[in-house]
Amino acid sequence: MKRIADSTVRRLSTYLRYLEDLDTKGQQTASSDELAHLCGTTSAQVRKDLSFFGSFGKRGLGYPVHELTAHLREILGLEREWKVVIVGAGKIGAALANYRGFRQRGFRIVGVYDNDPNKIGKPWGEAIVHDMADLASDIRREEAPIAVLAIPSDDAQAVVNELIGAGVRAILSFAPAQITVPPHVSLKSVNMAIELEGLSFALTNALPSQGVA
Amino acid sequence: MKRIADSTVRRLSTYLRYLEDLDTKGQQTASSDELAHLCGTTSAQVRKDLSFFGSFGKRGLGYPVHELTAHLREILGLEREWKVVIVGAGKIGAALANYRGFRQRGFRIVGVYDNDPNKIGKPWGEAIVHDMADLASDIRREEAPIAVLAIPSDDAQAVVNELIGAGVRAILSFAPAQITVPPHVSLKSVNMAIELEGLSFALTNALPSQGVA
DNA sequence: CTAACTTTGTGAACTATTTCACAAGCCACC
DNA sequence: GGTGGCTTGTGAAATAGTTCACAAAGTTAG
């Protein structure tokens, strides 16, 4: 199968979100045009994105909402549960743990880790903060494939190496540092500083730009 | 001037971060190749990115670290202070406020707002949580051009409209919702659910993909 | 059953971004 | 001051991603 662009996958997530809304409202079908308007893209884009995975629509009618929802969940791998460990018992990890959609979509937090003695053993939401020293062995035992990295940047790469050594295959990093991973591991990096600097650039260079994101 | 790609701007931020490191260490010059390795890109990409803004290097030698740092700060608009309001006194906003780099780079938080009566008036870091009712008038008075949106999605668009009406010209949103803004406003949207679903997709479709991000 | 209308799926065209590849410039050493 | 070794800056080529445009297929109304 052809390689799917990252931008396409992001849009699929967005389509899914709005289709779920429509499904809840009991809407039976949705056209590529309707979906495009909801998601801030074009109808051609919607059709192209979906066409990579099959032929889900009916000409003259549109896409069956409930069915397409199921297809997208399948495509995105959301029909199963994913075990997630959170590294760093700080604010960002907490924000994530608080977020309902997280659990709703099949991501289950199986452990929170920190190396701060003042945090270890203390409650954190419904969980208890574990010692980072146990991180690798716990991941191996639980076979958690996903890790969220929410620690200051200094030793981010070292922790990433440890995670990968323990079998983690996907990492969502909030550490403001450049991280490298081997080809069999997926990495998404969110860097608030970069986003803000992007805004600063846009304001400074007052391009008649914009950003529907 | 030609329109600069978003991907280019993001890399400029990354270059800046590593150049500052090198500068602190007292390194005089850096080649595009060295910078590329640090930032996880290619030397051609580094040179191309910089060439959009000028000719900062010396052939045979590389780029003068300290000087290029200053140029990048200038290009990114980081030589001045940006007033920022945070909407939503939750964990994400707190994470941002805690983040040292935030202030260091010239982003100054001038107010935190929430509509939860239990939070209004309470201390929040060094600040006090204000009533959302005061948001628009405060923004107008302070002339804060940047807002960080860290609220649940339900009424995100309504708040955005209020922000824009009050003169905000750039928004960093953490709300998991589709938001649209007029062309003169810049928007960056960070959606943790989409990132995680991207990882789920990658794991499910076990592409020999990766992601140096 | 037919005609008018709607909407998909998809090659082809277009636009954007990255990579290549190399002439030109600069340094250092003799 | 010439030679050899680096490294930049940049058109041109390649690759990636988006938009166009239309035939094919389905729906609805009469």
mmCIF file of C-alpha atoms in Angstrom, chain A residues 1-4 6 9-10 12-14 16-18 37-40 53 74-78 80 82 84 90-92 94-96 98-102 105 107 145-148 154 169-172 174 176-213, chain B residues 1-4 6 9-10 12-14 16-18 37-40 53 74-78 80 82 84 90-92 94-96 98-102 105 107 145-148 154 169-172 174 176-213:
data_model
loop_
_atom_site.group_PDB
_atom_site.id
_atom_site.type_symbol
_atom_site.label_atom_id
_atom_site.label_comp_id
_atom_site.label_asym_id
_atom_site.label_seq_id
_atom_site.Cartn_x
_atom_site.Cartn_y
_atom_site.Cartn_z
ATOM 1 C CA MET A 1 0.000 0.000 0.000
ATOM 2 C CA LYS A 2 1.097 3.495 -0.857
ATOM 3 C CA ARG A 3 2.539 5.522 1.928
ATOM 4 C CA ILE A 4 -0.130 7.692 3.548
ATOM 5 C CA ASP A 6 0.805 12.524 7.735
ATOM 6 C CA VAL A 9 -3.978 10.850 8.763
ATOM 7 C CA ARG A 10 -4.582 14.042 10.722
ATOM 8 C CA LEU A 12 -8.946 11.339 9.039
ATOM 9 C CA SER A 13 -8.947 11.964 12.786
ATOM 10 C CA THR A 14 -10.837 15.168 12.202
ATOM 11 C CA LEU A 16 -13.920 10.861 12.566
ATOM 12 C CA ARG A 17 -14.611 13.461 15.223
ATOM 13 C CA TYR A 18 -17.285 15.198 13.181
ATOM 14 C CA HIS A 37 -17.145 22.391 5.483
ATOM 15 C CA LEU A 38 -17.223 20.990 8.997
ATOM 16 C CA CYS A 39 -13.540 20.129 8.945
ATOM 17 C CA GLY A 40 -12.238 23.171 7.157
ATOM 18 C CA PHE A 53 -8.538 3.194 1.968
ATOM 19 C CA GLU A 74 -10.658 0.652 12.071
ATOM 20 C CA ILE A 75 -8.218 2.493 9.796
ATOM 21 C CA LEU A 76 -6.855 4.557 12.662
ATOM 22 C CA GLY A 77 -6.482 1.494 14.855
ATOM 23 C CA LEU A 78 -8.973 2.726 17.436
ATOM 24 C CA ARG A 80 -8.575 -1.782 20.297
ATOM 25 C CA TRP A 82 -3.688 1.004 23.678
ATOM 26 C CA VAL A 84 0.069 4.239 27.517
ATOM 27 C CA GLY A 90 3.819 17.366 35.804
ATOM 28 C CA LYS A 91 1.145 19.640 34.446
ATOM 29 C CA ILE A 92 1.174 18.389 30.883
ATOM 30 C CA ALA A 94 -1.998 15.782 34.173
ATOM 31 C CA ALA A 95 -3.778 17.679 31.421
ATOM 32 C CA LEU A 96 -3.632 14.584 29.283
ATOM 33 C CA ASN A 98 -7.743 14.660 32.770
ATOM 34 C CA TYR A 99 -8.822 14.656 29.189
ATOM 35 C CA ARG A 100 -11.904 12.488 28.770
ATOM 36 C CA GLY A 101 -11.422 11.918 25.080
ATOM 37 C CA PHE A 102 -8.204 10.176 25.907
ATOM 38 C CA ARG A 105 -10.710 6.650 22.320
ATOM 39 C CA PHE A 107 -5.945 5.005 25.301
ATOM 40 C CA PRO A 145 3.459 0.279 23.183
ATOM 41 C CA ILE A 146 2.942 4.009 23.628
ATOM 42 C CA ALA A 147 4.696 6.510 25.885
ATOM 43 C CA VAL A 148 3.959 10.163 26.498
ATOM 44 C CA ASP A 154 17.644 17.882 29.563
ATOM 45 C CA ARG A 169 7.077 1.685 19.667
ATOM 46 C CA ALA A 170 5.408 5.091 19.650
ATOM 47 C CA ILE A 171 6.214 8.252 21.552
ATOM 48 C CA LEU A 172 4.374 11.513 21.957
ATOM 49 C CA PHE A 174 6.227 17.392 24.831
ATOM 50 C CA PRO A 176 11.276 20.955 23.965
ATOM 51 C CA ALA A 177 14.208 19.039 22.546
ATOM 52 C CA GLN A 178 15.210 17.384 19.333
ATOM 53 C CA ILE A 179 14.782 13.644 19.724
ATOM 54 C CA THR A 180 15.769 10.901 17.342
ATOM 55 C CA VAL A 181 14.344 7.419 17.177
ATOM 56 C CA PRO A 182 15.108 4.362 15.070
ATOM 57 C CA PRO A 183 12.954 3.741 11.997
ATOM 58 C CA HIS A 184 10.673 1.207 13.656
ATOM 59 C CA VAL A 185 9.563 3.704 16.298
ATOM 60 C CA SER A 186 7.046 6.479 15.638
ATOM 61 C CA LEU A 187 7.549 9.870 17.172
ATOM 62 C CA LYS A 188 5.303 12.903 17.363
ATOM 63 C CA SER A 189 6.687 15.967 18.964
ATOM 64 C CA VAL A 190 4.682 18.882 20.274
ATOM 65 C CA ASN A 191 6.691 21.943 21.126
ATOM 66 C CA MET A 192 4.816 24.895 22.501
ATOM 67 C CA ALA A 193 7.782 27.201 22.055
ATOM 68 C CA ILE A 194 7.919 26.456 18.349
ATOM 69 C CA GLU A 195 4.213 27.094 17.957
ATOM 70 C CA LEU A 196 4.447 30.420 19.734
ATOM 71 C CA GLU A 197 7.467 31.460 17.752
ATOM 72 C CA GLY A 198 5.538 30.604 14.622
ATOM 73 C CA LEU A 199 2.876 33.061 15.750
ATOM 74 C CA SER A 200 5.505 35.649 16.517
ATOM 75 C CA PHE A 201 6.871 35.219 13.006
ATOM 76 C CA ALA A 202 3.449 35.565 11.452
ATOM 77 C CA LEU A 203 2.711 38.730 13.442
ATOM 78 C CA THR A 204 6.095 40.217 12.687
ATOM 79 C CA ASN A 205 6.012 39.537 9.000
ATOM 80 C CA ALA A 206 2.343 40.444 8.828
ATOM 81 C CA LEU A 207 1.794 38.209 5.886
ATOM 82 C CA PRO A 208 -1.814 38.314 4.859
ATOM 83 C CA SER A 209 -1.526 34.735 6.025
ATOM 84 C CA GLN A 210 -3.831 32.820 8.227
ATOM 85 C CA GLY A 211 -4.214 29.348 9.489
ATOM 86 C CA VAL A 212 -7.268 27.259 9.689
ATOM 87 C CA ALA A 213 -5.843 24.469 11.708
ATOM 88 C CA MET B 1 8.811 38.673 -0.382
ATOM 89 C CA LYS B 2 7.938 35.111 -1.250
ATOM 90 C CA ARG B 3 5.641 33.317 1.114
ATOM 91 C CA ILE B 4 7.605 31.326 3.678
ATOM 92 C CA ASP B 6 5.308 26.906 7.796
ATOM 93 C CA VAL B 9 9.534 28.684 10.118
ATOM 94 C CA ARG B 10 9.421 25.702 12.460
ATOM 95 C CA LEU B 12 14.145 28.275 12.002
ATOM 96 C CA SER B 13 12.952 28.000 15.603
ATOM 97 C CA THR B 14 14.860 24.773 15.949
ATOM 98 C CA LEU B 16 17.766 29.115 16.872
ATOM 99 C CA ARG B 17 17.493 26.786 19.855
ATOM 100 C CA TYR B 18 20.655 24.890 18.932
ATOM 101 C CA HIS B 37 22.771 16.999 12.294
ATOM 102 C CA LEU B 38 21.774 18.729 15.499
ATOM 103 C CA CYS B 39 18.332 19.559 14.203
ATOM 104 C CA GLY B 40 17.593 16.341 12.379
ATOM 105 C CA PHE B 53 16.191 35.706 4.443
ATOM 106 C CA GLU B 74 15.051 39.197 14.428
ATOM 107 C CA ILE B 75 13.419 37.139 11.678
ATOM 108 C CA LEU B 76 11.173 35.339 14.135
ATOM 109 C CA GLY B 77 10.185 38.584 15.802
ATOM 110 C CA LEU B 78 11.700 37.637 19.149
ATOM 111 C CA ARG B 80 10.505 42.388 21.285
ATOM 112 C CA TRP B 82 4.743 39.877 23.180
ATOM 113 C CA VAL B 84 -0.099 36.982 25.907
ATOM 114 C CA GLY B 90 -6.463 24.609 33.770
ATOM 115 C CA LYS B 91 -3.517 22.278 33.554
ATOM 116 C CA ILE B 92 -2.416 23.177 30.065
ATOM 117 C CA ALA B 94 -0.415 26.119 33.926
ATOM 118 C CA ALA B 95 2.113 23.993 32.073
ATOM 119 C CA LEU B 96 2.707 26.875 29.727
ATOM 120 C CA ASN B 98 5.494 27.183 34.311
ATOM 121 C CA TYR B 99 7.664 26.873 31.282
ATOM 122 C CA ARG B 100 10.740 29.003 31.659
ATOM 123 C CA GLY B 101 11.454 29.219 27.954
ATOM 124 C CA PHE B 102 8.169 30.997 27.553
ATOM 125 C CA ARG B 105 11.719 34.210 24.637
ATOM 126 C CA PHE B 107 6.288 36.084 25.800
ATOM 127 C CA PRO B 145 -1.887 40.464 20.384
ATOM 128 C CA ILE B 146 -1.582 36.792 21.314
ATOM 129 C CA ALA B 147 -3.997 34.487 23.127
ATOM 130 C CA VAL B 148 -3.563 30.917 24.265
ATOM 131 C CA ASP B 154 -17.627 23.334 23.535
ATOM 132 C CA ARG B 169 -4.210 38.676 16.040
ATOM 133 C CA ALA B 170 -2.681 35.299 16.874
ATOM 134 C CA ILE B 171 -4.102 32.318 18.715
ATOM 135 C CA LEU B 172 -2.543 29.139 19.979
ATOM 136 C CA PHE B 174 -5.300 23.527 22.649
ATOM 137 C CA PRO B 176 -9.890 19.830 20.553
ATOM 138 C CA ALA B 177 -12.182 21.547 18.109
ATOM 139 C CA GLN B 178 -12.112 22.891 14.604
ATOM 140 C CA ILE B 179 -11.741 26.650 14.754
ATOM 141 C CA THR B 180 -11.869 29.136 11.940
ATOM 142 C CA VAL B 181 -10.427 32.618 11.908
ATOM 143 C CA PRO B 182 -10.434 35.442 9.391
ATOM 144 C CA PRO B 183 -7.408 35.824 7.126
ATOM 145 C CA HIS B 184 -5.722 38.525 9.177
ATOM 146 C CA VAL B 185 -5.544 36.294 12.252
ATOM 147 C CA SER B 186 -2.980 33.520 12.700
ATOM 148 C CA LEU B 187 -4.002 30.283 14.301
ATOM 149 C CA LYS B 188 -1.986 27.316 15.485
ATOM 150 C CA SER B 189 -3.865 24.397 16.828
ATOM 151 C CA VAL B 190 -2.428 21.639 18.977
ATOM 152 C CA ASN B 191 -4.666 18.654 19.414
ATOM 153 C CA MET B 192 -3.355 15.862 21.593
ATOM 154 C CA ALA B 193 -6.069 13.472 20.443
ATOM 155 C CA ILE B 194 -5.012 13.859 16.841
ATOM 156 C CA GLU B 195 -1.376 13.250 17.716
ATOM 157 C CA LEU B 196 -2.206 10.101 19.627
ATOM 158 C CA GLU B 197 -4.443 8.828 16.886
ATOM 159 C CA GLY B 198 -1.607 9.417 14.469
ATOM 160 C CA LEU B 199 0.529 7.145 16.599
ATOM 161 C CA SER B 200 -2.250 4.574 16.739
ATOM 162 C CA PHE B 201 -2.424 4.668 12.953
ATOM 163 C CA ALA B 202 1.320 4.224 12.606
ATOM 164 C CA LEU B 203 1.345 1.289 15.001
ATOM 165 C CA THR B 204 -1.645 -0.327 13.353
ATOM 166 C CA ASN B 205 -0.376 0.011 9.847
ATOM 167 C CA ALA B 206 3.156 -0.835 10.913
ATOM 168 C CA LEU B 207 4.634 1.199 8.131
ATOM 169 C CA PRO B 208 8.378 1.071 8.247
ATOM 170 C CA SER B 209 7.750 4.714 8.959
ATOM 171 C CA GLN B 210 9.254 6.840 11.608
ATOM 172 C CA GLY B 211 9.198 10.410 12.657
ATOM 173 C CA VAL B 212 12.073 12.579 13.521
ATOM 174 C CA ALA B 213 10.072 15.488 14.762
#
